[in-house]
Amino acid sequence: MANLILILGDQLTRDISALDNADRNQDLVVIAEVHDEASYTNHHKKKIVLLFSAMRHFAQQLRDEGWQVHYQSYHPDNEHQNLEAVVAEQVQQLNPAKVITTECGEWRLHEQISQWHERLGVPVEIRSDARFIATKKEFTDWAEGRKQLRMEFFYREMRRKTGLLMTSDGGPEGGRWNFDADNRKKWTGKPPAPATFRVEPDSITREVIELVDEHFADYFGTSEDFHFAVTADDAQAALAHFIDFALPCFGDFQDAISDNEDWLFHSILSPYINCGLLEPIAVCEAAAQAWYDGRAPINAVEGFVRQILGWREFVRGIYWLNMPGYAKENRLGNTRALPGFYWTGNTKMRCMHKAIDATRRNAYAHHIQRLMVTGNFALLTGIKPEEICDWYLAVYADAYDWVELPNVLGMVMHADGGYLGSKPYAASGKYIQRQSNHCANCHYNVNKSTEQDACPFNALYWHFIHRHRDNFVNNPRMGMMYRNWEKQKPEQRDALLHRAEDLLAHIECL
Ligand code: FAD
Ligand code: SF4
């Protein structure tokens, strides 16, 4: 008897576990563009284009290989607006032995699918997602009994498990586990950043762009200049482009920010890895091979592999270990609404304007912009975690709950009380000045703290330190900040706090 195999929009991998042992002559694959998934947040237009187009190409590939595919294209008037309704109709028509799917990446949907066997009256087999390097159980076992979870130790376990960048006697290649200390250079224009990898939209993608412009006109961002890969072959070409042109400098300029370059030496692979067009382990292996071939230095390759093998796996483990409670955490007691300029980019703060404008155009900003510019500002000003989390989930092409939530709520907002990171990534304007060339072009003066034209990050930083004294004064990694704060003259401290209060009172005007 036939099975019904549901493949979700971020599972576009030919080897996805839902297809294991499937029979292409009997089974029916279901892939659906549904309103409920496309509209649960104000997704960037480019993200919707990427996913719908990649889904359509994937369905076509399966059909070409002889699979029977039921594909629902998006239309606002479709009879079935959610996945359950689409699957229910196919179950009624096909009367399958069971529904098979691979576990999804979001608690909300996971809860729904877990109840389908009762609601649809058919067995539902949910298979684990073998694209991740650690299973959920492996992560849970590793985390058990640890008071604090630190990425670095988990990452070493993953290096040992995969053998990536490991010597034959079990040590790390290059003699160190972590070359982060070498990866903090400012970029001054040399060497030039590589050209962006581009794929010209084909007829399927052009049709999807039209659809998105018509039906998602109010959604964030623009579909203009869409150049993402939408097939596994093109994503593979994007990986090769990264390894040839950007990986050699990835480490050196990993923490750099530029006023005039959106992408620098980053890989721009997360949109593909997260929707299934690239396999994370294959991406790591390709980078490691570049080091063995002498095409990229160890600080670049180790730094890159750590992001995927370490951070990506780590945040996924944290998500599933702690949901659904994790999403509600707000340990710093933040109450401020997200300022409107997060959606428009209309702010005089050059670094914020540049990061938000790039986000609006590209559905992309690199890690340091997300963490140390838009994230840092939200942390310092005490934005409500759920509002800033919703923003990050909406605006990036690579955003899915399992990866966005721990990064924003844990890493950026420290709303989990330090479970994910040992100290908040709070920084004054000096950090942004050190890592970028924004400040020279800014309305505000990064060398001032209390005057009307002083960089807002400076006073806001000290306000954050002061107001969260109880949270952080005993944190060994924050001791120096508190000593520096207390060393300042009382008049200077008052002036800083006064300036920060004024900034917070007029936050929409910054
Ligand atoms: P590169 O800099 O080239 O890094 C290589 C790869 O490492 C990425 O493609 C990604 O797969 C992985 N990676 C790097 N850092 C992380 C991390 N912290 N967590 C998980 N994977 C990581 N990443 C997402 O994929 N989706 C998100 O929704 C997301 N939201 C974020 C929100 C905030 C506030 C922060 C600070 C980070 C977020 N990240 C997210 C992590 C990281 O910023 C992006 O993965 C990265 O910017 C993607 O661009 P890239 O492919 O050029 O990455
Ligand atoms: Fe950003 Fe301050 Fe520098 Fe302006 S001066 S770019 S606000 S850090």
PDB file of N, CA and C and ligand atoms in Angstrom, residues 349-351 429 432 438-439 442 444-446 455-457, ligand 2:
ATOM      1  N   MET A 349      21.872  56.983  13.016  1.00  0.00           N
ATOM      2  CA  MET A 349      23.003  56.127  13.415  1.00  0.00           C
ATOM      3  C   MET A 349      23.456  55.366  12.166  1.00  0.00           C
ATOM      4  N   ARG A 350      24.611  55.719  11.685  1.00  0.00           N
ATOM      5  CA  ARG A 350      25.089  55.180  10.405  1.00  0.00           C
ATOM      6  C   ARG A 350      25.172  53.640  10.416  1.00  0.00           C
ATOM      7  N   CYS A 351      25.710  53.089  11.489  1.00  0.00           N
ATOM      8  CA  CYS A 351      25.886  51.635  11.546  1.00  0.00           C
ATOM      9  C   CYS A 351      24.530  50.938  11.495  1.00  0.00           C
ATOM     10  N   GLY A 429      30.151  52.375  21.289  1.00  0.00           N
ATOM     11  CA  GLY A 429      30.493  52.750  19.915  1.00  0.00           C
ATOM     12  C   GLY A 429      31.935  52.441  19.561  1.00  0.00           C
ATOM     13  N   ILE A 432      32.334  49.344  17.491  1.00  0.00           N
ATOM     14  CA  ILE A 432      31.909  49.492  16.089  1.00  0.00           C
ATOM     15  C   ILE A 432      32.947  50.321  15.332  1.00  0.00           C
ATOM     16  N   HIS A 438      32.222  52.916   9.642  1.00  0.00           N
ATOM     17  CA  HIS A 438      30.951  53.649   9.683  1.00  0.00           C
ATOM     18  C   HIS A 438      31.085  55.011  10.360  1.00  0.00           C
ATOM     19  N   CYS A 439      31.832  55.032  11.465  1.00  0.00           N
ATOM     20  CA  CYS A 439      31.759  56.206  12.353  1.00  0.00           C
ATOM     21  C   CYS A 439      32.228  57.478  11.654  1.00  0.00           C
ATOM     22  N   CYS A 442      29.286  59.179  10.133  1.00  0.00           N
ATOM     23  CA  CYS A 442      28.054  59.202  10.941  1.00  0.00           C
ATOM     24  C   CYS A 442      27.693  60.609  11.406  1.00  0.00           C
ATOM     25  N   TYR A 444      26.625  61.131  14.283  1.00  0.00           N
ATOM     26  CA  TYR A 444      27.066  61.185  15.678  1.00  0.00           C
ATOM     27  C   TYR A 444      28.582  61.067  15.777  1.00  0.00           C
ATOM     28  N   ASN A 445      29.089  61.518  16.903  1.00  0.00           N
ATOM     29  CA  ASN A 445      30.533  61.498  17.130  1.00  0.00           C
ATOM     30  C   ASN A 445      30.878  60.368  18.111  1.00  0.00           C
ATOM     31  N   VAL A 446      31.616  59.414  17.608  1.00  0.00           N
ATOM     32  CA  VAL A 446      31.909  58.228  18.429  1.00  0.00           C
ATOM     33  C   VAL A 446      32.848  58.549  19.593  1.00  0.00           C
ATOM     34  N   CYS A 455      27.787  59.694  20.183  1.00  0.00           N
ATOM     35  CA  CYS A 455      27.330  58.376  19.715  1.00  0.00           C
ATOM     36  C   CYS A 455      26.382  57.754  20.752  1.00  0.00           C
ATOM     37  N   PRO A 456      25.153  57.423  20.362  1.00  0.00           N
ATOM     38  CA  PRO A 456      24.202  56.858  21.336  1.00  0.00           C
ATOM     39  C   PRO A 456      24.700  55.585  22.019  1.00  0.00           C
ATOM     40  N   PHE A 457      25.469  54.776  21.304  1.00  0.00           N
ATOM     41  CA  PHE A 457      25.913  53.507  21.887  1.00  0.00           C
ATOM     42  C   PHE A 457      26.745  53.740  23.158  1.00  0.00           C
TER      43      PHE A 457
HETATM   44 FE1  SF4 B   2      27.282  53.810  15.024  1.00  0.00          FE
HETATM   45 FE2  SF4 B   2      28.014  55.520  16.953  1.00  0.00          FE
HETATM   46 FE3  SF4 B   2      29.703  54.949  14.997  1.00  0.00          FE
HETATM   47 FE4  SF4 B   2      27.517  56.384  14.522  1.00  0.00          FE
HETATM   48  S1  SF4 B   2      29.236  56.962  15.813  1.00  0.00           S
HETATM   49  S2  SF4 B   2      28.307  54.702  13.275  1.00  0.00           S
HETATM   50  S3  SF4 B   2      26.049  55.465  15.903  1.00  0.00           S
HETATM   51  S4  SF4 B   2      28.932  53.529  16.515  1.00  0.00           S
END
